[in-house]
Amino acid sequence: MNLSRYLPVLQWSRQYNRQQAGSDLVAALIVTVMLIPQSLAYALLAGLPAHIGLYASILPLVIYALFGTSRTLSVGPVAVASLMTAAALAPLAQAGSAEYIMGAVVLALMSGLMLVLMGVLRLGFLANFLSHPVISGFITASGIVIAASQLKHVFGITGSGHNLFDIGRSLWASASDINLATLAVGVSTLVFLVLARTRLKPGLLALGVAPRLADVATKTAPILAVVLTTLAAWFWQLQLQGVKLVGHVPSGLPQLTWPQADWALWQQLAVSALLISVVGFVESVSVGQTLAAKRRQRIDPDQELIGLGAANLGSGISGGMPVTGGFSRSVVNFDAGAETPAAGVYTAVGIAVATLFLTPAIAWLPQATLAATIIVAVSTLIDIPALRRTFRYSRADFGAMLTTIVLTLGHSVEAGIITGVALSLGLFLYRTSRPHCAVVGRVPGSEHFRNVLRHKVDVCPTVTFLRVDESLYFANARFLEETVLDIVNREPQLTDLVLVCPAVNLVDASALESLEAINERLKDAGVRLHMSDVKGPVMDRLKRTEFCQHLSGGVFLSAHEGWKALVTGAKNDDS
């Protein structure tokens, strides 16, 4: 067995040098500063104590560096996975309780096991069943729900719910209890982060600051907000004015252990773990492939399953939560110059240092600051223009996208993604069950054949060329039979019918039976069946059957060859 296939670290570590180490250290420093507030915020979003986010940002980064294939992907807690974690655990236990924390650990472990198994079985292709409109709609709706769920921390009121309507009703019921001090902290942080994201870099560039330094300053703005609001909370004792703080955070590194959870809990969380795994994998691979392409690198989706699975297992045994590749911090890692996964190891060291020495200060951090950080971070997930683009291009895909959004907003993240996937598969089956078939004719003076309804082409009343623009399988076999018989009924002079198959990549057993039935029916009607443009693998399989022997006509290399034999040749014979 090629060990480097499953341990990509053996590939890049052989050429690791001082220059790469320097670049990785700089990137790690920047990502660490960014990841600390994100980890805390996403843990609270999941309904977990803040330190769980730190635990999920140490061992998973180290493990992914060993097993992952992306040079710049940064693994850890992310917004969508945190929301899905909260939605899965809310019906089972009180947020923040020991049972709730145990549920998060089980989700991480189960997700890890599922991803590793899928990777070993090379099932990375299954992610393709999540269509882009569905994923885009799901992430957009999730971003809206996440932002709405954090308003309670900005306003300093109680709130609950895992869909937009429940959250809205809860916020409205508590609107009279808004805490002004909390509101001041939350809104000021929100305004600062928005201005930093939109105005800070152009302003620094206008002042003559180097572009690299201006970019770093912009990316690290959240840590400045954390420092300032933490100092404010400590200096003015804001908790006495009703401002909720993160509170006590255990210091020290997480202990490695396997949870002693009931089997019933594993069963209850199985579906949620699978959804978190698949959605996290799709998000991670999308980010990884995008960044890899910019450097002419590549990632292996099947190995990414193993890498992400191992990272989740590491998160679970260290008391963390489900993790995956994060978009924003991976982009920061890339832009900061990270060259190898070692940057993730250095980042893990930075988070470990923070866990050991910064927890007393983190205890003074207002929850409103973390909520504002989440709201600004997830704003990039909301892509409303995608609705308009999809509507203009495909009404069917727009319907699947809109349904996903509505169900995610109005019911739950699970209902949204499951229904979206079901609709995508249903649309695929519907489209391929009615493949586009066109009667084609020869473009005058050429060897090209085009649709007779779209182009001025040469046709022959006794020979029809029918182009099939889809693979033939059980769902569309009957449709092809009906299409061919309809042509025969409409063309009384027909003596030959040629199935032009340039787009047919597969003929399954059901479609083979339909082809045999078509051949017999046409033979009874005095019409010969021919085929052309049959691809090699398809022809190889047909030759293993008796179909070719019973075929009333012939198999031509191209439609033009069929035209010469059946039309031009027939005319020459008549003359």
XYZ file of C-alpha atoms in Angstrom:
575
model
C 0.000 0.000 0.000
C 1.223 3.512 -0.825
C 1.356 5.080 2.643
C 1.644 8.615 1.246
C -1.776 8.098 -0.370
C -3.342 8.155 3.095
C -0.732 10.387 4.760
C -0.187 13.362 2.429
C 2.144 14.867 5.048
C 4.768 12.423 3.791
C 4.624 14.142 0.395
C 4.995 17.808 1.291
C 7.188 17.423 4.380
C 10.094 15.997 2.348
C 10.612 19.340 0.595
C 9.757 21.541 3.589
C 12.276 24.360 3.979
C 13.020 27.470 6.007
C 11.338 29.828 3.553
C 8.102 27.836 3.694
C 8.305 27.685 7.480
C 8.577 31.471 7.642
C 5.547 31.956 5.389
C 3.543 29.401 7.368
C 4.415 31.057 10.689
C 3.256 34.484 9.489
C 0.002 33.034 8.157
C -0.528 31.067 11.375
C -0.127 34.185 13.499
C -2.777 36.041 11.500
C -5.192 33.087 11.423
C -4.734 32.492 15.170
C -5.701 36.064 15.939
C -8.767 35.651 13.729
C -9.669 32.150 14.917
C -9.786 32.868 18.658
C -12.913 35.092 18.556
C -14.449 32.920 15.814
C -14.007 29.747 17.845
C -15.595 31.322 20.896
C -18.441 32.774 18.847
C -19.287 29.582 16.975
C -19.299 27.568 20.186
C -21.878 29.960 21.639
C -23.833 29.760 18.377
C -23.971 25.987 18.834
C -25.274 26.474 22.385
C -21.994 25.299 23.912
C -19.613 26.875 26.432
C -17.106 29.136 24.716
C -14.049 27.007 25.519
C -15.467 24.123 23.456
C -14.724 26.213 20.368
C -11.096 26.521 21.438
C -10.847 22.769 22.033
C -12.217 22.166 18.509
C -9.483 24.386 17.065
C -6.406 22.574 18.381
C -6.188 18.843 17.688
C -8.336 18.946 14.483
C -5.861 21.373 12.875
C -2.933 19.091 13.685
C -4.701 15.968 12.437
C -5.854 17.616 9.205
C -2.260 18.629 8.507
C -1.390 14.923 8.535
C -4.283 13.602 6.446
C -5.587 16.542 4.378
C -4.560 17.345 0.814
C -5.251 21.089 0.738
C -2.207 23.245 1.424
C -4.215 26.198 2.767
C -7.529 24.898 4.162
C -8.073 25.947 7.789
C -10.212 23.500 9.758
C -12.307 24.359 12.795
C -15.805 25.376 13.923
C -17.863 27.083 11.201
C -21.174 28.917 11.258
C -23.379 26.480 9.337
C -22.116 23.380 11.172
C -22.594 25.196 14.486
C -26.176 26.054 13.585
C -26.863 22.464 12.554
C -25.306 21.251 15.803
C -27.595 23.497 17.830
C -30.638 22.380 15.841
C -29.771 18.715 16.385
C -29.156 19.003 20.129
C -31.861 21.477 21.165
C -34.669 18.867 21.347
C -32.505 16.518 23.437
C -30.975 18.628 26.219
C -30.663 22.082 27.735
C -28.078 24.228 25.946
C -24.789 24.237 27.827
C -25.669 21.271 30.029
C -23.423 18.227 30.427
C -25.824 16.170 28.289
C -25.761 18.865 25.601
C -21.956 18.941 25.558
C -21.899 15.158 25.377
C -24.240 15.355 22.362
C -21.858 17.748 20.575
C -18.953 15.377 21.196
C -20.987 12.443 19.859
C -21.895 14.460 16.754
C -18.216 15.183 16.122
C -17.223 11.537 16.604
C -20.059 10.179 14.494
C -19.384 12.695 11.727
C -15.728 11.708 11.814
C -16.480 8.005 11.560
C -18.907 8.563 8.682
C -16.467 10.747 6.750
C -13.545 8.354 7.203
C -15.690 5.410 6.079
C -16.859 7.352 3.031
C -13.256 8.233 2.231
C -12.026 4.651 2.498
C -14.886 3.556 0.230
C -14.082 6.437 -2.165
C -17.560 7.936 -1.930
C -16.507 11.540 -2.467
C -18.636 11.617 -5.610
C -21.788 11.522 -3.439
C -21.282 15.211 -2.732
C -22.195 15.828 -6.374
C -25.797 15.001 -5.534
C -26.011 18.311 -3.675
C -26.716 20.697 -6.527
C -25.247 24.194 -6.402
C -28.651 25.975 -6.259
C -29.671 23.837 -3.277
C -26.385 24.411 -1.432
C -26.487 28.126 -2.265
C -30.075 28.390 -1.037
C -29.319 26.407 2.105
C -26.271 28.492 3.011
C -28.126 31.755 2.304
C -31.052 30.730 4.510
C -28.693 29.439 7.202
C -26.858 32.754 7.194
C -30.127 34.602 7.748
C -31.159 32.254 10.575
C -27.727 32.525 12.196
C -27.773 36.321 12.075
C -31.306 36.411 13.497
C -30.378 33.992 16.284
C -27.617 36.343 17.469
C -29.866 39.387 17.840
C -30.862 38.258 21.341
C -27.236 38.695 22.444
C -27.005 42.105 20.759
C -30.213 43.281 22.456
C -29.483 41.598 25.770
C -32.778 39.694 25.848
C -33.832 36.067 25.973
C -34.708 34.265 22.788
C -34.979 30.807 21.335
C -35.882 28.929 18.178
C -34.096 27.363 15.239
C -36.085 28.873 12.408
C -36.743 32.473 11.468
C -40.365 32.561 12.598
C -39.730 31.067 16.045
C -36.767 33.378 16.568
C -38.823 36.380 15.446
C -41.701 35.549 17.807
C -39.296 35.016 20.691
C -37.511 38.314 20.093
C -40.799 40.193 19.811
C -42.049 38.724 23.076
C -38.894 39.913 24.877
C -38.537 43.271 23.117
C -39.500 45.211 26.247
C -36.532 43.737 28.152
C -33.812 45.211 25.916
C -30.689 46.030 27.927
C -29.299 49.386 26.802
C -25.744 48.693 27.935
C -25.695 45.402 26.007
C -27.265 47.115 23.008
C -24.544 49.772 23.084
C -21.791 47.149 23.128
C -23.407 45.026 20.408
C -24.310 47.840 18.024
C -20.990 49.666 18.423
C -19.095 46.429 17.743
C -21.312 45.691 14.755
C -20.769 49.157 13.283
C -17.022 48.943 13.895
C -16.723 45.543 12.195
C -18.804 46.624 9.196
C -16.750 49.791 8.747
C -13.532 47.825 9.176
C -14.594 45.390 6.501
C -15.743 48.013 3.998
C -13.710 51.158 4.728
C -10.571 50.305 6.697
C -8.433 48.898 3.894
C -9.191 51.700 1.361
C -8.557 54.248 4.122
C -5.213 52.744 5.062
C -4.165 52.521 1.425
C -5.066 56.194 0.987
C -2.756 57.003 3.913
C 0.100 55.217 2.167
C 0.079 51.999 4.188
C 1.487 48.991 2.337
C -1.258 46.818 0.767
C -0.165 43.680 2.663
C -0.210 45.501 6.011
C -3.581 47.118 5.241
C -5.043 43.743 4.399
C -3.729 42.195 7.624
C -5.140 45.089 9.654
C -8.550 44.581 8.072
C -8.548 40.832 8.721
C -7.561 41.282 12.378
C -10.184 43.940 13.152
C -12.360 41.434 15.081
C -9.563 40.794 17.595
C -9.326 44.557 18.203
C -13.057 44.631 18.885
C -12.604 41.732 21.312
C -9.757 43.452 23.147
C -11.530 46.818 23.424
C -14.867 45.436 24.605
C -13.163 43.050 27.036
C -11.235 45.961 28.567
C -14.420 48.029 28.702
C -16.317 45.233 30.445
C -13.523 44.848 33.008
C -12.958 48.576 33.617
C -16.628 49.558 33.946
C -17.818 46.242 35.398
C -20.474 45.983 32.701
C -21.869 42.750 34.110
C -23.351 44.840 36.927
C -25.356 46.682 34.269
C -26.808 43.479 32.876
C -24.237 42.827 30.128
C -23.736 39.082 29.774
C -20.119 38.008 29.635
C -18.558 34.771 28.441
C -17.798 33.955 32.064
C -15.430 31.399 33.497
C -13.410 29.542 30.881
C -11.418 26.520 32.070
C -7.710 26.978 31.504
C -5.466 24.214 30.288
C -5.469 21.882 27.332
C -8.350 19.479 26.721
C -8.011 15.937 27.985
C -8.279 13.124 25.462
C -11.102 10.705 26.197
C -13.806 8.662 24.480
C -17.301 9.662 25.694
C -19.374 7.129 27.595
C -22.624 8.000 25.830
C -25.733 5.858 25.613
C -26.271 3.967 22.380
C -29.705 5.609 22.165
C -28.037 9.036 21.876
C -25.899 7.839 18.960
C -29.031 6.581 17.211
C -30.915 9.841 17.780
C -28.083 11.910 16.304
C -27.224 9.663 13.337
C -29.191 11.573 10.690
C -27.992 14.950 11.946
C -24.395 13.710 11.968
C -24.736 12.543 8.366
C -26.148 15.907 7.241
C -23.432 17.840 9.083
C -20.809 15.557 7.507
C -22.055 15.954 3.950
C -22.711 19.702 4.129
C -19.363 20.291 5.827
C -17.559 18.174 3.242
C -19.160 20.026 0.319
C -18.305 23.401 1.835
C -14.756 22.320 2.621
C -14.047 20.799 -0.788
C -15.472 23.849 -2.567
C -13.141 26.140 -0.631
C -10.171 23.790 -1.006
C -10.594 23.382 -4.753
C -11.005 27.120 -5.287
C -7.831 27.982 -3.399
C -5.849 25.090 -4.884
C -6.733 26.158 -8.427
C -5.230 29.598 -7.812
C -1.839 27.968 -7.260
C -2.257 25.231 -9.869
C -2.513 22.611 -7.158
C -5.145 19.940 -6.679
C -6.914 18.214 -3.835
C -8.194 14.652 -3.610
C -11.885 14.642 -2.555
C -11.727 11.059 -1.291
C -8.663 11.822 0.830
C -10.357 15.019 2.005
C -13.121 12.825 3.424
C -10.490 10.983 5.447
C -8.767 14.207 6.480
C -11.973 15.907 7.619
C -13.173 12.703 9.248
C -9.945 12.326 11.204
C -10.164 16.004 12.223
C -13.685 15.450 13.570
C -12.549 12.363 15.453
C -9.774 14.474 16.957
C -12.312 17.125 17.910
C -14.552 14.514 19.520
C -11.896 12.828 21.654
C -10.639 16.251 22.822
C -14.086 17.414 23.931
C -14.817 19.583 20.903
C -17.625 19.949 18.359
C -18.106 19.169 14.628
C -15.536 20.948 12.460
C -14.883 21.497 8.775
C -12.927 23.796 6.478
C -13.922 27.426 7.038
C -14.222 29.783 4.068
C -13.179 33.077 5.650
C -10.170 31.860 7.624
C -8.999 29.604 4.767
C -8.986 32.644 2.480
C -7.077 34.594 5.143
C -4.635 31.698 5.485
C -4.165 31.686 1.704
C -3.791 35.461 1.395
C -1.357 35.549 4.326
C 0.996 33.313 2.373
C 0.548 29.857 3.917
C 2.374 27.336 1.750
C 1.797 24.020 3.529
C -0.573 22.451 6.083
C 2.129 23.128 8.691
C 0.510 26.564 9.029
C -2.434 24.752 10.619
C -0.120 23.086 13.142
C 1.366 26.446 14.088
C -2.152 27.865 14.409
C -3.067 24.996 16.728
C -0.067 25.887 18.904
C -1.280 29.495 19.033
C -4.783 28.411 20.081
C -3.280 26.088 22.704
C -1.274 29.000 24.134
C -4.459 31.085 24.281
C -6.250 28.249 26.054
C -3.458 28.047 28.626
C -2.905 31.729 29.348
C -5.713 33.943 27.998
C -8.786 32.341 29.557
C -8.946 34.763 32.533
C -9.224 37.663 30.078
C -11.701 35.813 27.844
C -14.043 35.532 30.824
C -14.625 39.328 30.612
C -15.571 39.210 26.924
C -19.184 40.391 26.311
C -21.369 37.889 24.483
C -22.711 40.806 22.426
C -19.244 41.205 20.898
C -19.188 37.588 19.778
C -22.726 37.925 18.414
C -21.715 40.943 16.343
C -18.685 39.001 15.089
C -20.940 36.164 13.947
C -23.432 38.483 12.239
C -20.709 40.204 10.211
C -19.013 36.897 9.382
C -22.192 35.195 8.116
C -23.233 38.213 6.072
C -20.902 36.920 3.363
C -22.923 33.699 3.205
C -26.125 35.463 2.187
C -26.319 35.581 -1.606
C -29.699 37.035 -2.577
C -28.596 37.885 -6.170
C -28.151 34.139 -6.734
C -31.940 33.820 -6.588
C -32.329 36.228 -9.481
C -29.593 34.581 -11.532
C -31.037 31.106 -11.008
C -34.575 32.286 -11.803
C -33.443 33.720 -15.119
C -31.528 30.594 -16.077
C -33.679 27.702 -14.827
C -37.147 27.853 -13.287
C -36.821 24.270 -12.036
C -33.531 24.906 -10.226
C -34.983 28.123 -8.852
C -37.906 26.148 -7.455
C -35.550 23.744 -5.663
C -33.477 26.655 -4.384
C -36.482 28.632 -3.158
C -38.018 25.577 -1.479
C -34.738 24.948 0.342
C -34.637 28.563 1.528
C -38.270 28.630 2.663
C -38.055 25.354 4.577
C -34.742 26.268 6.191
C -36.114 29.647 7.267
C -39.564 28.398 8.247
C -38.966 24.907 9.614
C -35.407 23.670 10.221
C -32.023 23.270 8.614
C -32.552 19.511 8.366
C -35.857 19.883 6.544
C -34.355 22.439 4.171
C -31.343 20.410 3.107
C -33.173 17.057 2.911
C -35.986 18.508 0.816
C -33.522 20.374 -1.384
C -31.554 17.210 -2.098
C -34.757 15.265 -2.768
C -35.944 17.954 -5.188
C -32.582 18.023 -6.965
C -32.626 14.269 -7.471
C -36.269 14.385 -8.505
C -35.550 17.086 -11.084
C -32.598 15.093 -12.406
C -34.711 11.976 -12.798
C -37.502 13.954 -14.470
C -35.147 15.648 -16.924
C -33.294 12.489 -17.868
C -36.530 10.481 -18.062
C -37.580 12.724 -20.948
C -34.312 13.203 -22.841
C -34.044 15.697 -25.631
C -34.403 13.840 -28.924
C -34.126 15.646 -32.257
C -34.663 14.597 -35.846
C -31.530 15.821 -37.593
C -30.529 16.409 -41.207
C -27.297 17.064 -43.033
C -26.028 20.627 -43.308
C -25.659 21.124 -47.109
C -22.135 20.548 -48.374
C -20.811 19.258 -45.034
C -20.637 16.223 -42.782
C -22.474 17.953 -39.911
C -25.999 17.126 -38.791
C -28.323 19.567 -37.058
C -31.889 19.758 -35.750
C -34.357 20.077 -38.633
C -36.451 22.506 -36.568
C -33.568 24.915 -36.083
C -31.547 24.763 -39.298
C -31.989 24.463 -43.057
C -30.731 20.958 -43.668
C -31.034 18.155 -46.194
C -33.512 15.409 -45.267
C -34.735 12.226 -46.889
C -38.390 11.076 -46.641
C -37.388 7.413 -46.395
C -34.565 7.787 -43.845
C -34.844 9.502 -40.469
C -31.868 10.348 -38.275
C -32.924 10.622 -34.618
C -30.301 12.079 -32.274
C -30.589 11.034 -28.625
C -29.029 13.575 -26.255
C -28.905 11.519 -23.068
C -27.656 8.199 -21.761
C -30.246 5.444 -21.940
C -31.341 3.857 -18.681
C -34.432 2.488 -16.971
C -36.050 5.895 -16.398
C -36.087 6.953 -20.065
C -36.192 3.625 -21.911
C -39.965 3.722 -22.358
C -39.813 7.358 -23.509
C -37.423 6.403 -26.321
C -39.760 3.621 -27.446
C -42.691 6.038 -27.617
C -40.640 8.654 -29.490
C -39.483 6.173 -32.150
C -42.965 4.687 -32.650
C -44.443 8.165 -32.954
C -41.978 8.964 -35.768
C -42.830 5.722 -37.554
C -46.547 6.494 -37.362
C -45.999 9.994 -38.780
C -43.708 8.931 -41.644
C -45.484 6.407 -43.914
C -42.593 6.376 -46.418
C -40.004 5.553 -43.777
C -37.769 2.554 -44.526
C -34.768 3.249 -42.292
C -34.326 4.880 -38.883
C -30.877 5.762 -37.514
C -30.351 6.374 -33.787
C -27.555 8.944 -33.590
C -25.882 8.420 -30.208
C -22.991 10.885 -29.617
C -24.305 11.740 -26.131
C -25.109 8.188 -25.047
C -22.515 7.184 -22.444
C -24.496 4.292 -20.986
C -27.090 1.750 -22.051
C -28.309 -0.211 -19.036
C -30.187 -3.507 -19.052
C -33.616 -1.861 -19.174
C -32.612 0.351 -22.096
C -31.147 -2.674 -23.895
C -34.500 -4.409 -23.674
C -36.173 -1.308 -25.068
C -33.719 -1.209 -27.979
C -34.487 -4.852 -28.690
C -38.225 -4.108 -28.554
C -37.778 -1.111 -30.888
C -35.818 -3.281 -33.302
C -38.565 -5.941 -33.400
C -41.406 -3.449 -33.768
C -39.656 -1.580 -36.555
C -38.901 -4.887 -38.279
C -42.607 -5.755 -38.136
C -43.371 -2.342 -39.681
C -40.864 -2.877 -42.486
C -38.369 -0.357 -41.111
C -34.702 -1.146 -40.479
C -33.053 0.136 -37.280
C -29.498 1.484 -37.496
C -27.174 3.147 -34.990
C -24.349 5.644 -35.432
C -21.797 7.544 -33.321
C -21.839 4.782 -30.714
C -19.054 5.259 -28.178
C -16.500 2.516 -27.672
C -17.428 1.462 -24.114
C -21.122 1.350 -25.060
C -20.359 -0.690 -28.174
C -18.212 -3.082 -26.173
C -21.127 -3.872 -23.879
C -23.593 -4.224 -26.762
C -21.270 -6.701 -28.472
C -21.443 -8.924 -25.394
C -25.158 -9.411 -26.106
C -27.130 -10.740 -29.065
C -28.484 -7.303 -29.895
C -25.980 -6.595 -32.668
C -26.707 -9.960 -34.295
C -30.447 -9.316 -34.324
C -30.172 -5.666 -35.386
C -32.119 -5.284 -38.640
C -29.796 -2.545 -39.889
C -26.157 -1.645 -39.294
C -23.906 0.347 -37.009
C -22.208 3.340 -38.643
C -19.133 5.165 -37.444
C -20.898 8.512 -37.872
C -24.184 9.954 -39.047
C -22.447 11.050 -42.231
C -21.413 7.450 -42.957
C -25.031 6.443 -42.461
C -26.139 9.218 -44.812
C -23.757 8.044 -47.518
C -24.866 4.432 -47.181
C -28.618 4.966 -46.869
C -29.319 8.190 -48.754
C -26.526 8.927 -51.218
C -26.003 5.241 -51.959
C -29.741 4.666 -52.451
C -29.938 7.561 -54.894
C -26.996 6.206 -56.852
C -28.653 2.797 -57.009
C -31.874 4.360 -58.301
C -29.966 6.196 -60.985
